[in-house]
Short mmCIF file of C-alpha atoms and ligand atoms in Angstrom, two decimals:
data_model
loop_
_atom_site.label_atom_id
_atom_site.label_comp_id
_atom_site.label_asym_id
_atom_site.label_seq_id
_atom_site.Cartn_x
_atom_site.Cartn_y
_atom_site.Cartn_z
CA MET A 30 20.03 0.24 -16.27
CA SER A 31 18.50 1.03 -12.87
CA GLU A 32 17.11 -1.82 -10.86
CA ALA A 33 14.57 -2.17 -7.99
CA ILE A 34 13.02 -4.84 -5.83
CA LEU A 35 9.36 -4.51 -4.89
CA LEU A 36 8.16 -6.34 -1.82
CA VAL A 37 4.61 -7.63 -2.59
CA GLY A 38 4.41 -10.96 -0.71
CA GLY A 39 2.69 -10.00 2.54
CA LYS A 40 -0.68 -11.52 3.42
CA GLY A 41 -2.26 -8.16 4.10
CA THR A 42 -4.11 -9.46 7.16
CA ARG A 43 -5.21 -5.94 8.38
CA LEU A 44 -7.18 -5.53 5.14
CA ARG A 45 -9.15 -8.74 5.46
CA PRO A 46 -11.58 -9.61 3.94
CA LEU A 47 -10.38 -7.51 0.90
CA THR A 48 -7.28 -9.56 0.66
CA THR A 49 -8.98 -12.89 0.73
CA PHE A 50 -8.82 -13.27 -3.07
CA THR A 51 -6.69 -10.23 -4.04
CA PRO A 52 -3.24 -9.53 -2.65
CA LYS A 53 -2.99 -6.02 -1.10
CA PRO A 54 -0.82 -4.55 -3.87
CA LEU A 55 -3.39 -5.62 -6.44
CA LEU A 56 -6.41 -3.99 -4.79
CA ARG A 57 -7.84 -1.13 -6.68
CA VAL A 58 -6.79 2.30 -5.46
CA GLY A 59 -7.71 5.29 -7.47
CA GLY A 60 -9.15 2.92 -10.08
CA VAL A 61 -6.14 0.80 -10.82
CA PRO A 62 -4.30 -1.90 -8.85
CA PHE A 63 -2.24 -0.03 -6.22
CA LEU A 64 0.99 -1.58 -7.66
CA THR A 65 0.27 0.15 -10.96
CA HIS A 66 0.79 3.53 -9.30
CA GLN A 67 4.14 2.35 -7.81
CA LEU A 68 5.41 0.82 -10.96
CA ALA A 69 4.52 3.93 -12.98
CA ARG A 70 6.29 6.12 -10.47
CA ALA A 71 9.34 4.01 -10.48
CA ALA A 72 9.39 4.03 -14.28
CA ALA A 73 9.04 7.78 -14.28
CA ALA A 74 12.06 8.00 -12.02
CA GLY A 75 14.22 6.04 -14.52
CA VAL A 76 13.93 2.59 -13.07
CA THR A 77 14.09 0.06 -15.95
CA ARG A 78 14.07 -3.40 -14.35
CA ILE A 79 12.00 -4.61 -11.27
CA VAL A 80 12.14 -7.87 -9.41
CA LEU A 81 8.72 -8.45 -7.77
CA ALA A 82 9.18 -10.51 -4.52
CA THR A 83 5.84 -12.39 -4.35
CA SER A 84 4.54 -15.05 -1.87
CA TYR A 85 0.80 -14.78 -1.13
CA LEU A 86 -1.40 -15.28 -4.10
CA ALA A 87 1.76 -15.03 -6.09
CA GLU A 88 0.44 -16.10 -9.54
CA LEU A 89 -1.95 -13.12 -9.78
CA PHE A 90 0.93 -10.59 -10.25
CA GLU A 91 2.23 -12.05 -13.57
CA GLN A 92 -1.37 -12.38 -14.83
CA GLU A 93 -1.75 -8.65 -14.30
CA TYR A 94 1.53 -7.29 -15.59
CA GLY A 95 3.13 -10.00 -17.80
CA ASP A 96 6.65 -8.98 -18.78
CA GLY A 97 5.95 -5.36 -17.79
CA SER A 98 6.47 -3.85 -21.26
CA ARG A 99 2.95 -2.15 -21.11
CA LEU A 100 4.55 0.05 -18.37
CA GLY A 101 7.90 0.41 -20.10
CA LEU A 102 9.58 -1.91 -17.51
CA GLU A 103 11.13 -5.27 -17.44
CA LEU A 104 9.51 -7.33 -14.72
CA VAL A 105 10.90 -10.49 -13.12
CA TYR A 106 8.81 -12.60 -10.68
CA VAL A 107 10.29 -14.40 -7.74
CA THR A 108 8.13 -16.51 -5.40
CA GLU A 109 8.92 -17.60 -1.87
CA LYS A 110 7.33 -20.95 -0.96
CA GLU A 111 6.95 -19.66 2.62
CA PRO A 112 7.07 -15.89 3.26
CA LEU A 113 10.65 -14.95 4.19
CA GLY A 114 9.83 -11.52 5.81
CA THR A 115 11.07 -8.19 4.32
CA GLY A 116 14.78 -8.90 4.59
CA GLY A 117 14.58 -12.53 3.58
CA ALA A 118 12.48 -11.52 0.50
CA ILE A 119 15.02 -8.89 -0.57
CA ARG A 120 17.93 -11.48 -0.25
CA ASN A 121 15.90 -14.07 -2.21
CA ALA A 122 15.09 -11.52 -4.95
CA ALA A 123 18.65 -10.46 -5.18
CA ASP A 124 19.62 -13.65 -7.02
CA HIS A 125 17.75 -12.17 -9.97
CA LEU A 126 19.45 -8.81 -10.04
CA LYS A 127 21.91 -7.84 -12.74
CA SER A 128 23.50 -4.86 -10.86
CA GLY A 129 27.17 -5.20 -9.90
CA PRO A 130 28.37 -5.16 -6.28
CA GLY A 131 28.86 -1.47 -6.02
CA GLU A 132 25.65 -0.41 -7.77
CA PRO A 133 22.59 1.03 -6.04
CA VAL A 134 19.30 -1.05 -5.95
CA LEU A 135 16.06 0.54 -4.91
CA VAL A 136 13.74 -1.46 -2.62
CA PHE A 137 10.06 -0.55 -2.15
CA ASN A 138 7.39 -1.87 0.21
CA GLY A 139 4.40 -2.72 -1.94
CA ASP A 140 1.89 -0.75 0.18
CA ILE A 141 3.24 2.81 0.48
CA LEU A 142 1.78 5.63 -1.45
CA SER A 143 4.35 8.47 -1.45
CA GLY A 144 5.47 11.56 -3.33
CA LEU A 145 9.15 10.76 -2.66
CA ASP A 146 11.75 11.98 -5.19
CA ILE A 147 12.89 8.42 -6.02
CA ALA A 148 15.62 9.56 -8.48
CA GLY A 149 16.91 12.02 -5.92
CA LEU A 150 17.10 9.37 -3.18
CA ARG A 151 19.12 7.12 -5.55
CA ALA A 152 21.43 9.93 -6.77
CA GLY A 153 22.07 11.01 -3.15
CA HIS A 154 22.90 7.42 -2.11
CA TRP A 155 25.46 7.18 -4.99
CA ALA A 156 27.12 10.52 -4.01
CA SER A 157 27.22 9.82 -0.25
CA GLY A 158 28.82 6.40 -0.46
CA ALA A 159 26.25 4.99 2.17
CA ASP A 160 25.54 1.28 2.51
CA VAL A 161 21.77 1.94 2.70
CA SER A 162 19.80 5.18 2.27
CA LEU A 163 16.47 5.12 3.91
CA HIS A 164 13.46 7.33 3.15
CA LEU A 165 12.16 8.59 6.51
CA THR A 166 8.89 10.47 7.04
CA ARG A 167 7.71 12.57 9.97
CA VAL A 168 4.42 11.63 11.68
CA PRO A 169 2.33 13.76 14.10
CA ASP A 170 1.96 10.89 16.59
CA PRO A 171 5.02 8.61 16.56
CA ARG A 172 3.77 6.27 19.36
CA ALA A 173 2.63 3.64 16.96
CA PHE A 174 5.93 3.36 15.11
CA GLY A 175 9.52 2.35 15.48
CA LEU A 176 11.61 5.53 15.45
CA VAL A 177 14.65 6.37 13.34
CA PRO A 178 16.66 9.29 14.78
CA THR A 179 19.41 10.80 12.66
CA ASP A 180 22.30 13.19 13.41
CA ALA A 181 22.83 16.56 11.79
CA ASP A 182 24.43 14.94 8.72
CA GLY A 183 21.47 12.53 8.29
CA ARG A 184 23.41 9.54 9.65
CA VAL A 185 20.97 7.06 11.24
CA GLN A 186 21.84 6.79 14.92
CA ALA A 187 19.48 4.00 16.09
CA PHE A 188 16.34 1.96 15.26
CA LEU A 189 14.20 2.26 18.28
CA GLU A 190 11.15 0.13 19.12
CA LYS A 191 7.68 1.80 19.54
CA PRO A 192 8.12 4.38 22.31
CA GLU A 193 6.19 3.61 25.54
CA THR A 194 6.91 6.81 27.49
CA ALA A 195 7.14 10.51 26.44
CA GLU A 196 10.94 10.46 27.09
CA GLU A 197 11.30 7.70 24.57
CA ILE A 198 9.86 9.87 21.79
CA VAL A 199 13.26 11.26 20.68
CA THR A 200 12.17 12.01 17.16
CA ASP A 201 9.11 12.07 14.89
CA GLN A 202 11.00 10.33 12.01
CA ILE A 203 9.89 6.79 10.98
CA ASN A 204 10.92 4.33 8.31
CA ALA A 205 8.90 5.18 5.25
CA GLY A 206 9.45 1.82 3.50
CA CYS A 207 11.69 2.80 0.57
CA TYR A 208 15.40 2.21 0.50
CA VAL A 209 18.47 2.22 -1.72
CA PHE A 210 20.89 -0.65 -0.90
CA THR A 211 24.31 -0.89 -2.38
CA ARG A 212 24.03 -4.26 -4.02
CA SER A 213 26.90 -5.89 -2.04
CA VAL A 214 24.98 -5.09 1.16
CA ILE A 215 21.99 -7.18 0.19
CA ASP A 216 24.26 -10.06 -0.45
CA THR A 217 25.24 -10.07 3.35
CA ILE A 218 21.56 -10.79 4.39
CA PRO A 219 21.35 -14.45 5.38
CA ALA A 220 19.68 -16.58 2.69
CA GLY A 221 16.96 -19.19 3.11
CA ARG A 222 15.43 -18.06 6.30
CA GLU A 223 13.03 -15.43 7.57
CA VAL A 224 14.60 -12.05 8.13
CA SER A 225 13.02 -8.70 9.09
CA VAL A 226 14.98 -5.86 7.48
CA GLU A 227 13.57 -3.40 10.09
CA ARG A 228 14.36 -5.58 13.21
CA GLU A 229 17.38 -7.47 12.09
CA THR A 230 19.23 -6.19 9.00
CA PHE A 231 19.28 -2.47 9.72
CA PRO A 232 20.16 -2.68 13.45
CA GLY A 233 22.86 -5.27 12.61
CA LEU A 234 24.45 -2.97 9.97
CA LEU A 235 24.50 -0.09 12.49
CA ARG A 236 26.23 -2.29 15.14
CA SER A 237 28.86 -3.35 12.64
CA GLY A 238 29.67 0.27 11.84
CA GLY A 239 27.69 0.55 8.59
CA PHE A 240 26.75 3.95 7.10
CA LEU A 241 22.93 4.13 7.04
CA ARG A 242 21.77 7.43 5.66
CA GLY A 243 18.31 8.80 6.52
CA VAL A 244 16.54 11.09 4.08
CA THR A 245 13.61 12.95 5.58
CA ASP A 246 11.26 14.89 3.34
CA ASP A 247 7.77 16.45 3.65
CA SER A 248 6.28 14.75 0.64
CA TYR A 249 2.86 13.02 0.76
CA TRP A 250 3.21 9.59 2.59
CA LEU A 251 0.65 6.98 3.52
CA ASP A 252 0.85 3.38 4.53
CA LEU A 253 -2.18 1.70 2.85
CA GLY A 254 -2.20 -1.27 5.31
CA THR A 255 -5.51 -0.51 7.17
CA PRO A 256 -9.06 -0.08 5.63
CA THR A 257 -9.09 3.62 6.81
CA ALA A 258 -5.77 4.36 5.07
CA PHE A 259 -6.80 2.43 2.02
CA VAL A 260 -9.89 4.48 1.30
CA LYS A 261 -8.04 7.70 2.20
CA GLY A 262 -5.22 6.80 -0.26
CA SER A 263 -7.78 6.10 -3.08
CA ALA A 264 -9.65 9.33 -2.48
CA ASP A 265 -6.46 11.49 -2.20
CA LEU A 266 -5.37 10.10 -5.60
CA VAL A 267 -8.81 10.79 -7.19
CA ARG A 268 -8.84 14.32 -5.69
CA GLY A 269 -5.24 15.05 -6.84
CA LEU A 270 -3.73 15.41 -3.31
CA ILE A 271 -0.98 12.96 -4.55
CA ASP A 272 0.00 12.78 -8.27
CA SER A 273 0.15 9.50 -10.07
CA PRO A 274 1.05 8.93 -13.75
CA ALA A 275 -1.32 5.87 -13.58
CA LEU A 276 -4.59 7.59 -12.52
CA PRO A 277 -7.11 6.51 -15.24
CA GLY A 278 -8.89 9.89 -15.57
CA ALA A 279 -9.00 13.51 -14.52
CA THR A 280 -8.77 14.41 -10.78
CA GLY A 281 -11.93 15.56 -9.13
CA GLU A 282 -14.69 14.58 -6.62
CA ALA A 283 -15.22 11.21 -8.29
CA LEU A 284 -13.90 8.91 -10.95
CA VAL A 285 -16.40 6.74 -12.80
CA LEU A 286 -14.39 4.23 -14.85
CA PRO A 287 -15.63 3.13 -18.35
CA GLY A 288 -18.12 0.32 -18.06
CA ALA A 289 -19.52 1.64 -14.70
CA GLN A 290 -23.09 3.01 -14.51
CA ALA A 291 -23.66 5.77 -12.03
CA HIS A 292 -27.15 7.28 -12.32
CA GLU A 293 -27.26 11.03 -12.76
CA GLN A 294 -29.42 11.29 -9.61
CA ALA A 295 -26.77 9.54 -7.50
CA ILE A 296 -24.32 11.84 -5.57
CA LEU A 297 -20.68 10.85 -5.80
CA ASN A 298 -18.09 12.88 -3.97
CA GLY A 299 -15.06 13.00 -1.65
CA GLY A 300 -12.79 11.19 -4.16
CA THR A 301 -15.11 8.15 -4.80
CA VAL A 302 -14.14 5.59 -7.48
CA ILE A 303 -16.82 3.54 -9.23
CA CYS A 304 -14.96 0.62 -11.05
CA GLU A 305 -16.07 -1.06 -14.26
CA GLY A 306 -19.29 -3.12 -14.16
CA ALA A 307 -20.40 -1.48 -11.00
CA VAL A 308 -23.86 0.21 -10.76
CA VAL A 309 -25.01 3.12 -8.61
CA GLU A 310 -28.79 3.72 -8.56
CA PRO A 311 -30.64 7.03 -8.19
CA GLY A 312 -30.62 8.76 -4.83
CA ALA A 313 -27.55 6.84 -3.55
CA VAL A 314 -24.83 9.03 -1.83
CA VAL A 315 -21.33 7.61 -2.15
CA GLU A 316 -18.67 9.65 -0.29
CA GLY A 317 -14.87 9.08 -0.43
CA SER A 318 -15.44 5.35 -1.18
CA VAL A 319 -14.14 2.57 -3.38
CA VAL A 320 -16.75 0.61 -5.30
CA LEU A 321 -14.97 -2.38 -6.84
CA PRO A 322 -15.92 -4.07 -10.20
CA GLY A 323 -19.36 -5.44 -10.55
CA ALA A 324 -20.64 -4.11 -7.21
CA ARG A 325 -24.23 -2.75 -6.96
CA ILE A 326 -25.30 0.15 -4.73
CA ALA A 327 -29.11 0.35 -4.71
CA ALA A 328 -31.24 3.48 -4.55
CA ASP A 329 -31.24 5.73 -1.46
CA THR A 330 -28.20 4.25 0.23
CA LEU A 331 -25.43 6.15 2.00
CA VAL A 332 -21.94 4.77 1.49
CA HIS A 333 -19.39 6.78 3.51
CA ARG A 334 -15.58 6.17 3.34
CA SER A 335 -16.18 2.45 2.71
CA VAL A 336 -15.03 -0.24 0.33
CA VAL A 337 -17.65 -2.31 -1.51
CA GLY A 338 -16.08 -5.54 -2.76
CA ARG A 339 -16.26 -7.11 -6.21
CA GLN A 340 -19.84 -8.22 -7.07
CA ALA A 341 -21.05 -7.23 -3.59
CA SER A 342 -24.49 -5.51 -3.32
CA ILE A 343 -25.87 -2.93 -0.96
CA GLY A 344 -29.69 -2.93 -0.69
CA THR A 345 -31.98 -0.01 -0.97
CA GLY A 346 -31.85 2.46 2.01
CA SER A 347 -28.90 0.85 3.68
CA VAL A 348 -26.19 2.92 5.41
CA LEU A 349 -22.47 2.15 5.48
CA ARG A 350 -19.81 4.11 7.29
CA GLU A 351 -16.14 3.22 7.21
CA ALA A 352 -17.34 -0.31 6.31
CA VAL A 353 -15.49 -3.05 4.41
CA ILE A 354 -17.83 -5.34 2.40
CA GLY A 355 -16.13 -8.43 1.13
CA ASP A 356 -16.32 -9.74 -2.47
CA GLY A 357 -19.82 -11.15 -3.32
CA ALA A 358 -21.39 -10.18 -0.01
CA GLN A 359 -24.97 -8.97 -0.05
CA VAL A 360 -26.31 -6.38 2.39
CA GLY A 361 -30.15 -6.52 2.19
CA PRO A 362 -32.34 -3.35 2.10
CA HIS A 363 -32.63 -1.03 5.08
CA ASN A 364 -29.62 -2.11 7.11
CA GLU A 365 -27.77 0.56 9.11
CA LEU A 366 -24.38 -0.99 9.88
CA PRO A 367 -22.23 0.10 12.81
CA ALA A 368 -19.22 2.21 11.75
CA GLY A 369 -16.02 0.29 10.94
CA VAL A 370 -17.94 -3.04 10.36
CA ARG A 371 -16.39 -5.69 8.09
CA ILE A 372 -18.58 -8.16 6.24
CA ALA A 373 -16.87 -11.41 5.04
CA CYS A 374 -16.85 -12.38 1.35
CA GLY A 375 -20.15 -14.02 0.30
CA VAL A 376 -22.14 -13.30 3.41
CA GLU A 377 -25.83 -12.47 2.94
CA LEU A 378 -27.31 -10.01 5.42
CA PRO A 379 -31.19 -10.12 5.26
CA ALA A 380 -33.24 -6.90 4.98
CA GLN A 381 -33.41 -4.79 8.24
CA ALA A 382 -31.15 -7.25 10.05
CA VAL A 383 -28.97 -4.58 11.65
CA ARG A 384 -29.75 -1.00 12.76
CA VAL A 385 -27.46 0.96 14.84
CA SER A 386 -29.30 2.67 17.83
CA ALA A 387 -27.77 6.06 17.53
CA PRO A 388 -28.58 8.30 14.57
CA ILE A 389 -25.74 8.56 12.15
CA ALA A 390 -24.37 12.09 11.85
CA ALA A 391 -23.90 13.41 8.37
P1 GTP Z 420 -0.35 -7.18 7.34
O1 GTP Z 420 -0.53 -8.60 7.37
O2 GTP Z 420 -1.70 -6.45 7.36
O3 GTP Z 420 0.64 -6.53 8.38
O4 GTP Z 420 0.24 -6.69 5.89
P2 GTP Z 420 1.59 -7.23 5.18
O5 GTP Z 420 1.54 -8.82 5.12
O6 GTP Z 420 1.55 -6.61 3.81
O7 GTP Z 420 2.77 -6.81 6.12
P3 GTP Z 420 3.53 -5.44 6.03
O8 GTP Z 420 2.51 -4.31 5.90
O9 GTP Z 420 4.35 -5.36 7.31
O10 GTP Z 420 4.50 -5.57 4.89
C1 GTP Z 420 5.23 -4.48 4.36
C2 GTP Z 420 5.58 -4.82 2.86
O11 GTP Z 420 6.42 -5.93 2.78
C3 GTP Z 420 4.31 -5.19 2.06
O12 GTP Z 420 4.54 -4.57 0.80
C4 GTP Z 420 4.35 -6.62 2.01
O13 GTP Z 420 3.78 -7.11 0.79
C5 GTP Z 420 5.80 -6.97 2.04
N1 GTP Z 420 5.98 -8.17 2.77
C6 GTP Z 420 5.84 -8.49 4.09
N2 GTP Z 420 6.28 -9.67 4.39
C7 GTP Z 420 6.75 -10.29 3.28
C8 GTP Z 420 7.27 -11.53 2.93
O14 GTP Z 420 7.45 -12.44 3.76
N3 GTP Z 420 7.79 -11.70 1.63
C9 GTP Z 420 7.62 -10.71 0.68
N4 GTP Z 420 7.96 -10.98 -0.46
N5 GTP Z 420 7.06 -9.57 0.93
C10 GTP Z 420 6.60 -9.30 2.24
#
């Protein structure tokens, strides 16, 4: 048996309004709920039992996955009444683990798309005798992240806050949101209160002389927490830049799911997904976008790196760039929305209500 905890209880505020009715891990990425990719990758790496640490919109997870047998997994659901933070959620979920004190337990953030060798991280943890092994990834611009420097043997030396000066950028390694804990270490996290694993648990373990092992690799890595990253992750899956056993079709420029209707005179590219029940009319150009179930994209629209929510509609001749359109929203014909706009669920925008002044570059 190999066990894991998956943290899926966050509110996903940075992805509003997409997360108003759907928790971030259940949003469709590459045609299926994002969590399906993570569960399939974990199963492929030999994980057999997963405790899902839920809180926000908790009941939707069990509705989607049941006992997990469809994915060859045993799934157990644990719900926090109030969100306990990452560390508190791990501690709370641990009551439902079967692993013994010396056994390794994988922990995944529920919003990271990565090509990590999960089995390798677990095997290396076992062999090293570490208390915790952390997957680290290198980023080109580390200023927006807490940094995790390691020594030549991979021992974590510190957990540093976001750097404010050039001198403080001592490494380009950041926490990649996947860990292996020796089970007994989880049991030392305080129960029943909010705990951040990044700010409290890991620094505390270092101070008390714990062995935290950092494993840095160059595999694909993306935190899907923002709309820009969300559409990129979906497009990368569709285009095959990151493998997933759960992709519901062949890789290519677009994925049109069964039950979707995309007119042959519509242009779909850049890793676009059209989900079931969605309709794309002739002359529409949909680039690198996610069109959720039941949405309608009318004729002669341009939808560029955007997300169109469930049952939302985009009227004839409208232009969206890096937009997020909430579930059920209706953008009337001939609107040209400013790049990066977010439209709340159910909002109705009349025809020609918005036109950005500058022409939109292709
Ligand atoms: P934002 O609100 O946009 O920051 O997103 P988030 O709520 O998902 O927070 P964040 O991206 O920091 O969370 C990282 C991972 O931990 C995600 O998979 C979350 O679902 C999960 N998570 C965060 N807080 C909690 C919590 O209190 N309980 C549980 N069970 N999971 C959590």
